[in-house]
Coordinates of C-alpha atoms in Angstrom, one line a residue:
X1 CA 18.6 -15.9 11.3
X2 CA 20.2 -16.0 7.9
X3 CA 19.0 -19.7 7.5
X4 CA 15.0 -18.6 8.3
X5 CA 15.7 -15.5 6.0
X6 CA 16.5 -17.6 3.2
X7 CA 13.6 -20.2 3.8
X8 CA 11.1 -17.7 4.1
X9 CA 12.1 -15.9 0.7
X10 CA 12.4 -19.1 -0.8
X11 CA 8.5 -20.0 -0.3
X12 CA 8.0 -16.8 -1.4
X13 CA 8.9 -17.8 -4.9
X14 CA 6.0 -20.0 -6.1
X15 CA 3.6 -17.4 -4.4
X16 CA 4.9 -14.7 -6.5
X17 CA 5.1 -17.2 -9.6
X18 CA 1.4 -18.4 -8.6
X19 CA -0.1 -14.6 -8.6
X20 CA 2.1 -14.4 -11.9
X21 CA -0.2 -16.9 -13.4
X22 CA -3.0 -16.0 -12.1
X23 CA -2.8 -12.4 -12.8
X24 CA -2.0 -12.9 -16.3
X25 CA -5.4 -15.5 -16.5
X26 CA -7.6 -12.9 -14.9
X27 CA -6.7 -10.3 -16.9
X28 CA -7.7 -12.0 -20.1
X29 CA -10.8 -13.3 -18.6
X30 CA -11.8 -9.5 -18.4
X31 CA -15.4 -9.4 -20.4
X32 CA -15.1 -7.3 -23.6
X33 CA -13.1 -6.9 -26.8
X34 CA -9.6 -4.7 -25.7
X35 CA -9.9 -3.5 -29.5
X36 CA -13.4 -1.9 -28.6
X37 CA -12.9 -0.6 -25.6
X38 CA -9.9 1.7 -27.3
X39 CA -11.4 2.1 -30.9
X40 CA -14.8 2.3 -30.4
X41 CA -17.8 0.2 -30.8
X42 CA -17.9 0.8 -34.8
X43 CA -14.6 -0.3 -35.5
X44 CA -13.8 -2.9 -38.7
X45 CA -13.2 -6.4 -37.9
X46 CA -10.0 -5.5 -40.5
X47 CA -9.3 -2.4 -37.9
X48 CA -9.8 -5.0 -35.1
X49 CA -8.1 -7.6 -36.9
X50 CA -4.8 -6.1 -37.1
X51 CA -5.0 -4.4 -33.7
X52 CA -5.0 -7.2 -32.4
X53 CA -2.1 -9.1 -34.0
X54 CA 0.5 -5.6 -33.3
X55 CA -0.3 -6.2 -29.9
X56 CA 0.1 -9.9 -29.7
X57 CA -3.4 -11.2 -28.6
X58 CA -3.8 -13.5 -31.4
X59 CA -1.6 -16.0 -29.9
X60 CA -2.6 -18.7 -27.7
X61 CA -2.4 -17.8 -24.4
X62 CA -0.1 -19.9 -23.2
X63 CA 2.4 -18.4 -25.7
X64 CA 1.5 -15.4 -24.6
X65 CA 2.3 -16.1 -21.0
X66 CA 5.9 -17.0 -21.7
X67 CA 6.5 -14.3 -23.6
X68 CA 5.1 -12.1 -20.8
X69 CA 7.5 -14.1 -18.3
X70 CA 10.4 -13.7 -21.2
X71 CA 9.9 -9.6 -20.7
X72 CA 9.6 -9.8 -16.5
X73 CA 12.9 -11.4 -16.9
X74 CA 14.5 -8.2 -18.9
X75 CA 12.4 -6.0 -16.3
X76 CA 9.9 -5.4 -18.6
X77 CA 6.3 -4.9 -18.4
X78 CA 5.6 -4.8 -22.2
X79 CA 3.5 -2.0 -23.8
X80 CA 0.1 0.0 -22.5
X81 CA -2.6 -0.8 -24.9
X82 CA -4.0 2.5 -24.1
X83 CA -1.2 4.7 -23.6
X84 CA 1.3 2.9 -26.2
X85 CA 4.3 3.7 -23.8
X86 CA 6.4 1.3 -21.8
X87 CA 4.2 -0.2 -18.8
X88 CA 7.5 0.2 -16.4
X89 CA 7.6 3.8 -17.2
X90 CA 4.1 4.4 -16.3
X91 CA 4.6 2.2 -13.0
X92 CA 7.5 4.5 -11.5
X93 CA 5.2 7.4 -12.5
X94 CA 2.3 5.8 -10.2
X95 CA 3.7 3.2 -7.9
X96 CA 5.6 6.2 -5.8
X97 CA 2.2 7.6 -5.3
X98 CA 0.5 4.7 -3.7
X99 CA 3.3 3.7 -2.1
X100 CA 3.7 7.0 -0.5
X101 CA -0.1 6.9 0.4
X102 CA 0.0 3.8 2.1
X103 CA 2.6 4.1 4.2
X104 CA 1.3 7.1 5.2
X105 CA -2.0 5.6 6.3
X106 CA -0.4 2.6 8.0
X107 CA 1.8 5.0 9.9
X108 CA -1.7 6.9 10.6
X109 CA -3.1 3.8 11.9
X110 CA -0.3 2.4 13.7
X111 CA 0.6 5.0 15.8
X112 CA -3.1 5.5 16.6
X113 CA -4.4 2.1 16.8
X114 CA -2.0 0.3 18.9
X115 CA -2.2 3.3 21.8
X116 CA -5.8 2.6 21.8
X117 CA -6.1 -0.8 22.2
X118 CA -3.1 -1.0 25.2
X119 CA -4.9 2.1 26.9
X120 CA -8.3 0.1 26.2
X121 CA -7.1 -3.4 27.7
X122 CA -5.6 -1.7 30.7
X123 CA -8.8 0.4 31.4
X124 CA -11.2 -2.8 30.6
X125 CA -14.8 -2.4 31.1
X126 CA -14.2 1.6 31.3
X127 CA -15.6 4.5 29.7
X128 CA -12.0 4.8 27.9
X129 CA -12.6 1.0 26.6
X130 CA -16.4 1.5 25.9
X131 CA -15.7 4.7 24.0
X132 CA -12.3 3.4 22.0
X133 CA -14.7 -0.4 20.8
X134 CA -17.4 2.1 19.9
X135 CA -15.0 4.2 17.7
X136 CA -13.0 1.0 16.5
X137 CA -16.7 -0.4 15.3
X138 CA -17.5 2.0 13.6
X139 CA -14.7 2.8 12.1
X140 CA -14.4 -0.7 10.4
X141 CA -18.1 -0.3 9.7
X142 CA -17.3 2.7 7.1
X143 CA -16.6 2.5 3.5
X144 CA -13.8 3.9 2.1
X145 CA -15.9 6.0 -0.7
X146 CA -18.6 7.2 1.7
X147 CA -16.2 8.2 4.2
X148 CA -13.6 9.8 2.1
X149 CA -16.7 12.3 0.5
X150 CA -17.8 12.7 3.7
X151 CA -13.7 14.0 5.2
X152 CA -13.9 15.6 1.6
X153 CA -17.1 18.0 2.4
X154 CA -16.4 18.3 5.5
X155 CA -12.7 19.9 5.1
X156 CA -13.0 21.3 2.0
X157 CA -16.4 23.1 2.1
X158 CA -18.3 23.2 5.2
X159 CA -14.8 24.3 7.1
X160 CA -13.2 26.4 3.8
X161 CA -13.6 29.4 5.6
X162 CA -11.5 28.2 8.6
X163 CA -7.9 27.5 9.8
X164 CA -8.9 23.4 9.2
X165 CA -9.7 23.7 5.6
X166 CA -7.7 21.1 3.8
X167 CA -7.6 20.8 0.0
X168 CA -9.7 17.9 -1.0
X169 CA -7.8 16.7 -4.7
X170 CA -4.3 16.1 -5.9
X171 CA -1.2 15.9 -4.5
X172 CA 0.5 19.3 -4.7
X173 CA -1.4 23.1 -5.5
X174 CA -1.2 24.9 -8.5
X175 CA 2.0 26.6 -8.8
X176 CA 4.0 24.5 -6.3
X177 CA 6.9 22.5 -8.7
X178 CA 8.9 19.3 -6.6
X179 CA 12.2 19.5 -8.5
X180 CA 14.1 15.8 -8.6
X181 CA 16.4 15.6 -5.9
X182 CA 19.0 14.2 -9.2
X183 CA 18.7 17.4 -10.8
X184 CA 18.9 19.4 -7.8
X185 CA 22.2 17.7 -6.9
X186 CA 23.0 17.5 -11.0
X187 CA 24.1 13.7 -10.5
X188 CA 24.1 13.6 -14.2
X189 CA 22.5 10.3 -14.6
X190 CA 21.5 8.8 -18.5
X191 CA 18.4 8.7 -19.1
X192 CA 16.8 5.2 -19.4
X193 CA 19.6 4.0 -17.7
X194 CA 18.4 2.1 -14.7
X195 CA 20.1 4.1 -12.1
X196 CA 18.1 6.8 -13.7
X197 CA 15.0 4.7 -13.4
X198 CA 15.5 4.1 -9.9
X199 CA 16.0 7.9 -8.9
X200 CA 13.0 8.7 -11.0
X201 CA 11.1 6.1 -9.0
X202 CA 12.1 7.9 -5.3
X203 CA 11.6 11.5 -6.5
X204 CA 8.3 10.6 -7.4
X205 CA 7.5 10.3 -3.9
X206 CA 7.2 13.7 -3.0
X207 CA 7.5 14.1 0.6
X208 CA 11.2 12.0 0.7
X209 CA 12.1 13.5 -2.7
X210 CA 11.5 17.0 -0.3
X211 CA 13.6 16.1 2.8
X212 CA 16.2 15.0 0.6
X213 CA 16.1 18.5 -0.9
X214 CA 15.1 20.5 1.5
X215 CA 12.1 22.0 0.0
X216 CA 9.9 22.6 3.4
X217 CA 7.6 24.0 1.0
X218 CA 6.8 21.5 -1.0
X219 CA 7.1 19.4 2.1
X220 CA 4.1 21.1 4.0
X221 CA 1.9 21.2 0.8
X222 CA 2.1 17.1 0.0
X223 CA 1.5 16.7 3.6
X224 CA -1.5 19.0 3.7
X225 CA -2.8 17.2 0.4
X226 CA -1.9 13.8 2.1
X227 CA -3.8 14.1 5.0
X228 CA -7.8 13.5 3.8
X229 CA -6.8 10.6 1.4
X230 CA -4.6 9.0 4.7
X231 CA -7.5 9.2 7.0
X232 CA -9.9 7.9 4.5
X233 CA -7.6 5.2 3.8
X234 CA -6.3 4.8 7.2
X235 CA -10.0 3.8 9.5
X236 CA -10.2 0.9 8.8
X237 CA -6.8 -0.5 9.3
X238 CA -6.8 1.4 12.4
X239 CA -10.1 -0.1 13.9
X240 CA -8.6 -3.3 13.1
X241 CA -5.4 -3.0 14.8
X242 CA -7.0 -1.3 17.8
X243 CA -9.3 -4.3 18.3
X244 CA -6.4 -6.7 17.6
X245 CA -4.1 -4.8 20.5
X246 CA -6.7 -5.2 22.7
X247 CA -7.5 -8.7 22.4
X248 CA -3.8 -9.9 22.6
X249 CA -3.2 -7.4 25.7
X250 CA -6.0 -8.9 27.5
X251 CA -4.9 -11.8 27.2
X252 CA -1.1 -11.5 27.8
X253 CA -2.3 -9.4 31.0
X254 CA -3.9 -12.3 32.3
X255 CA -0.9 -14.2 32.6
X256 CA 0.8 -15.8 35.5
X257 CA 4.4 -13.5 34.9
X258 CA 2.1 -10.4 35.0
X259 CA 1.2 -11.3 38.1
X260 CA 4.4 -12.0 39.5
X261 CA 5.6 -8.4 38.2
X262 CA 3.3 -6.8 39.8
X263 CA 3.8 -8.5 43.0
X264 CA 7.3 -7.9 42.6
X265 CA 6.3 -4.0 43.4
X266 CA 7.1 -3.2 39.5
X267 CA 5.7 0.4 38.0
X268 CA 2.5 -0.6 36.6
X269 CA 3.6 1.7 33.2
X270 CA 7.0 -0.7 33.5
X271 CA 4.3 -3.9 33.7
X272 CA 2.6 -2.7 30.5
X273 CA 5.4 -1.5 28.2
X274 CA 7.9 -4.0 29.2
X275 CA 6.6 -6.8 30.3
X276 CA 3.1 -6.9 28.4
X277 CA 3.4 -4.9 25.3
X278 CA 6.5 -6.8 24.4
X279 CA 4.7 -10.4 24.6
X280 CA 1.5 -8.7 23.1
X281 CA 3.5 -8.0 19.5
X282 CA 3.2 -11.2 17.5
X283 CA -0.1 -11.3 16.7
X284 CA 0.0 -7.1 16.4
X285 CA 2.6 -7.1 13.9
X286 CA 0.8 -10.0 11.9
X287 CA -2.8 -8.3 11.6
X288 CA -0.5 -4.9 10.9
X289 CA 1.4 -6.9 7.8
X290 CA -2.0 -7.9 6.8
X291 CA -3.8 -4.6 6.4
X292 CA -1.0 -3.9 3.4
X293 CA -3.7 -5.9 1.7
X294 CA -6.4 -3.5 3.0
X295 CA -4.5 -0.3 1.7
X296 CA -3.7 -1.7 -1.3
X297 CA -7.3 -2.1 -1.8
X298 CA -8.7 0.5 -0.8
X299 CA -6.2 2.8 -2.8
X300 CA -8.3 2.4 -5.9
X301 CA -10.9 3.9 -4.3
X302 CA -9.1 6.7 -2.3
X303 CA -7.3 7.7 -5.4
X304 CA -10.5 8.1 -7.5
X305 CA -12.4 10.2 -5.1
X306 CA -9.3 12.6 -4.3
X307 CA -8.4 13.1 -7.3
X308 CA -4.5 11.3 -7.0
X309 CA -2.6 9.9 -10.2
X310 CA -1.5 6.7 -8.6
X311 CA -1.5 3.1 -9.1
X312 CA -5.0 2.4 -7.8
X313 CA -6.7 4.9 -10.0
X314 CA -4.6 3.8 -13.1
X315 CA -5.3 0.0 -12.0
X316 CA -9.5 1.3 -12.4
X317 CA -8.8 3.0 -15.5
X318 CA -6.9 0.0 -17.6
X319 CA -9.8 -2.5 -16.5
X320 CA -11.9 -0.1 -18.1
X321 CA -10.0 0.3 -21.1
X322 CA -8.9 -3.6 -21.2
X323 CA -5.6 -2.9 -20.9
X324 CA -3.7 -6.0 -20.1
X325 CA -0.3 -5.0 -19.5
X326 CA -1.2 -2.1 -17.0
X327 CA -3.5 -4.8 -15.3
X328 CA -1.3 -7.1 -15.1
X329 CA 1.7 -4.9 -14.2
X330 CA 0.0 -3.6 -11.3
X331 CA -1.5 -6.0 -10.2
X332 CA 1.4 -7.5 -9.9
X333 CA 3.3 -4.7 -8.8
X334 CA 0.8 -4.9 -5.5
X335 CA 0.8 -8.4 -4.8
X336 CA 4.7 -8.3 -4.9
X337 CA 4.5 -5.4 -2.2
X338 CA 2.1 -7.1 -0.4
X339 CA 4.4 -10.7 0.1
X340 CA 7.2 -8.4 0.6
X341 CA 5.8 -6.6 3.4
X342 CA 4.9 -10.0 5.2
X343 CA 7.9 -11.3 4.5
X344 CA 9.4 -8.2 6.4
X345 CA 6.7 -9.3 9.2
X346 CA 7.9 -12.7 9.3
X347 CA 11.4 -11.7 9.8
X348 CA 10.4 -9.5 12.7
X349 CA 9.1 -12.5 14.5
X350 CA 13.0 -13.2 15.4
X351 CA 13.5 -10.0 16.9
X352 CA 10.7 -9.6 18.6
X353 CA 10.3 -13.3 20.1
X354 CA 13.8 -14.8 20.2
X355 CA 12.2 -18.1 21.0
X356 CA 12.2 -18.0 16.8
X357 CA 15.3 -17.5 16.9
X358 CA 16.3 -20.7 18.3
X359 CA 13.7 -23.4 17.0

């Protein structure tokens, strides 16, 4: 186990090196002068001149690259072109958010998904599987934007009036204050110091930074403001894994073993949960490490349309501005998550099939 562990985050390490690279690339290859995009179109080439030698763009850019890797190595992210403040503050700022919307939405989809495509398999050719495909297609079918202005006008206008209205923008309402569970507790932490950083970085995700305090308050309104932006973001990844559930229960349920369950005068719900299920989960936890991707994705989106100061919106903003270190930051920031998160998938593989285990 420890031996796969260490193979497996070992061929991470050109991956992350290779999106590294690639990221850094991109970023420059952005169409668009960065000194224009901030200063305006009728900026001096003198103005532009020296803007662009504070912020180190006259150098080649393979110089440019090491000293980018030289600042990754300290923990740095260098400086926001835009914003002139350290990219790493501004990604424990954002990061929490998206984080905390993502895993919201894969818990959203997860949870829902998977039922439907067991209770679909079992009930093949039914009204139950009709219906449930129907829904899954169309639910992949839907864009992110068109669907989250749809949820938006649908919850927060046509139903205002009603017990289901749900507030279509932000993360918290006015007047509702999440206090940091390290000034709650008064843990007396420096600030700038890393430990600092880190518990900065957890309280900014609201609904843990509330448990940990016990604010039910502030509790019930991030998961009221969370639940539009999770179902927006959440369809598609939902309609996938449904589909996916299906196709690999249909065909574990074909098996000879099934059979001989069954025969053996097994509870059917024992033959499906125990027996099936079980064997189905490779290829569900793959396509379910996969749709990380998906979120990640389709945050930029979400986050524009409902109004939420994460990484996704930020990400829109600095390709906008030409922001390099933002881009790259998050950019990065994401395509780390997303290895790590099927790294995490890979390692289930040995709990879930210990055949793994042993080749």
């Amino acid at each position: 186990m420890i031996q796969y562990a260490i193979r497996r985050i070992l061929l991470s390490i050109p991956v992350v090196f290779g999106i590294l690279l690639v990221t850094f690339v991109l970023a420059r290859s952005i169409p668009g002068d960065p000194c224009k995009a901030m200063l305006g179109e009728k900026a001096s080439a003198e103005v532009c001149e020296r803007f662009t030698r504070e912020h180190g763009l006259d150098k080649p850019i393979y110089v440019q690259f090491l000293i980018y890797l030289k600042e990754i190595s300290r923990g740095e992210f260098g400086m926001s072109i835009r914003f002139s403040r350290p990219v790493t503050q501004i990604l424990i700022e954002r990061l929490p958010t998206t984080i905390e919307l993502g895993l919201t939405a894969l818990v959203f989809a997860t949870i829902v998904g998977i039922p439907m495509g067991v209770f679909s398999a079992v009930r093949r050719n039914s009204a139950i599987d009709v219906a449930t495909m129907i829904g899954a297609n169309t639910g992949v079918s839907m864009p992110v934007y068109w669907l989250g202005l749809m949820l938006a006008y649908l919850f927060a206008l046509v139903l205002k009036d009603t017990p289901f209205w749900l507030p279509p923008s932000g993360r918290l309402s006015a007047g509702v204050v999440s206090i940091p569970f390290y000034e709650v507790f008064n843990l007396g932490l420096t600030k700038g110091a890393f430990s600092y950083q880190l518990a900065d970085f957890f309280s900014n995700m609201l609904i843990l930074n509330s448990i940990i305090t016990g604010d039910w308050k502030v509790l019930g309104d991030a998961i009221t403001h969370l639940i539009l932006p999770s179902l927006a973001l959440g369809t598609i990844p939902l309609s996938i894994i449904a589909r996916m559930t299906r196709s690999s229960m249909l065909e574990v349920l074909r098996q000879d073993y099934i059979r001989t369950a069954r025969a053996k005068g097994l509870f059917e719900r024992i033959v499906i949960l125990k027996h099936a299920f079980r064997n189905a989960l490779l290829p569900i936890a793959t396509i379910i490490g996969l749709q990380v991707g998906t979120l990640f994705a389709g945050a930029v989106l979400t986050e524009s349309i409902f109004s939420i100061a994460g990484v996704g919106r930020m990400l829109f903003e600095a390709i906008t501005a030409r922001d390099f270190p933002i881009v790259q930051a998050f950019t990065v920031a994401i395509a780390v998550g997303y290895v790590a998160v099927n790294l995490i998938v890979d390692l289930s593989y040995v709990f879930i099939d210990p055949r793994i285990k042993l080749e």
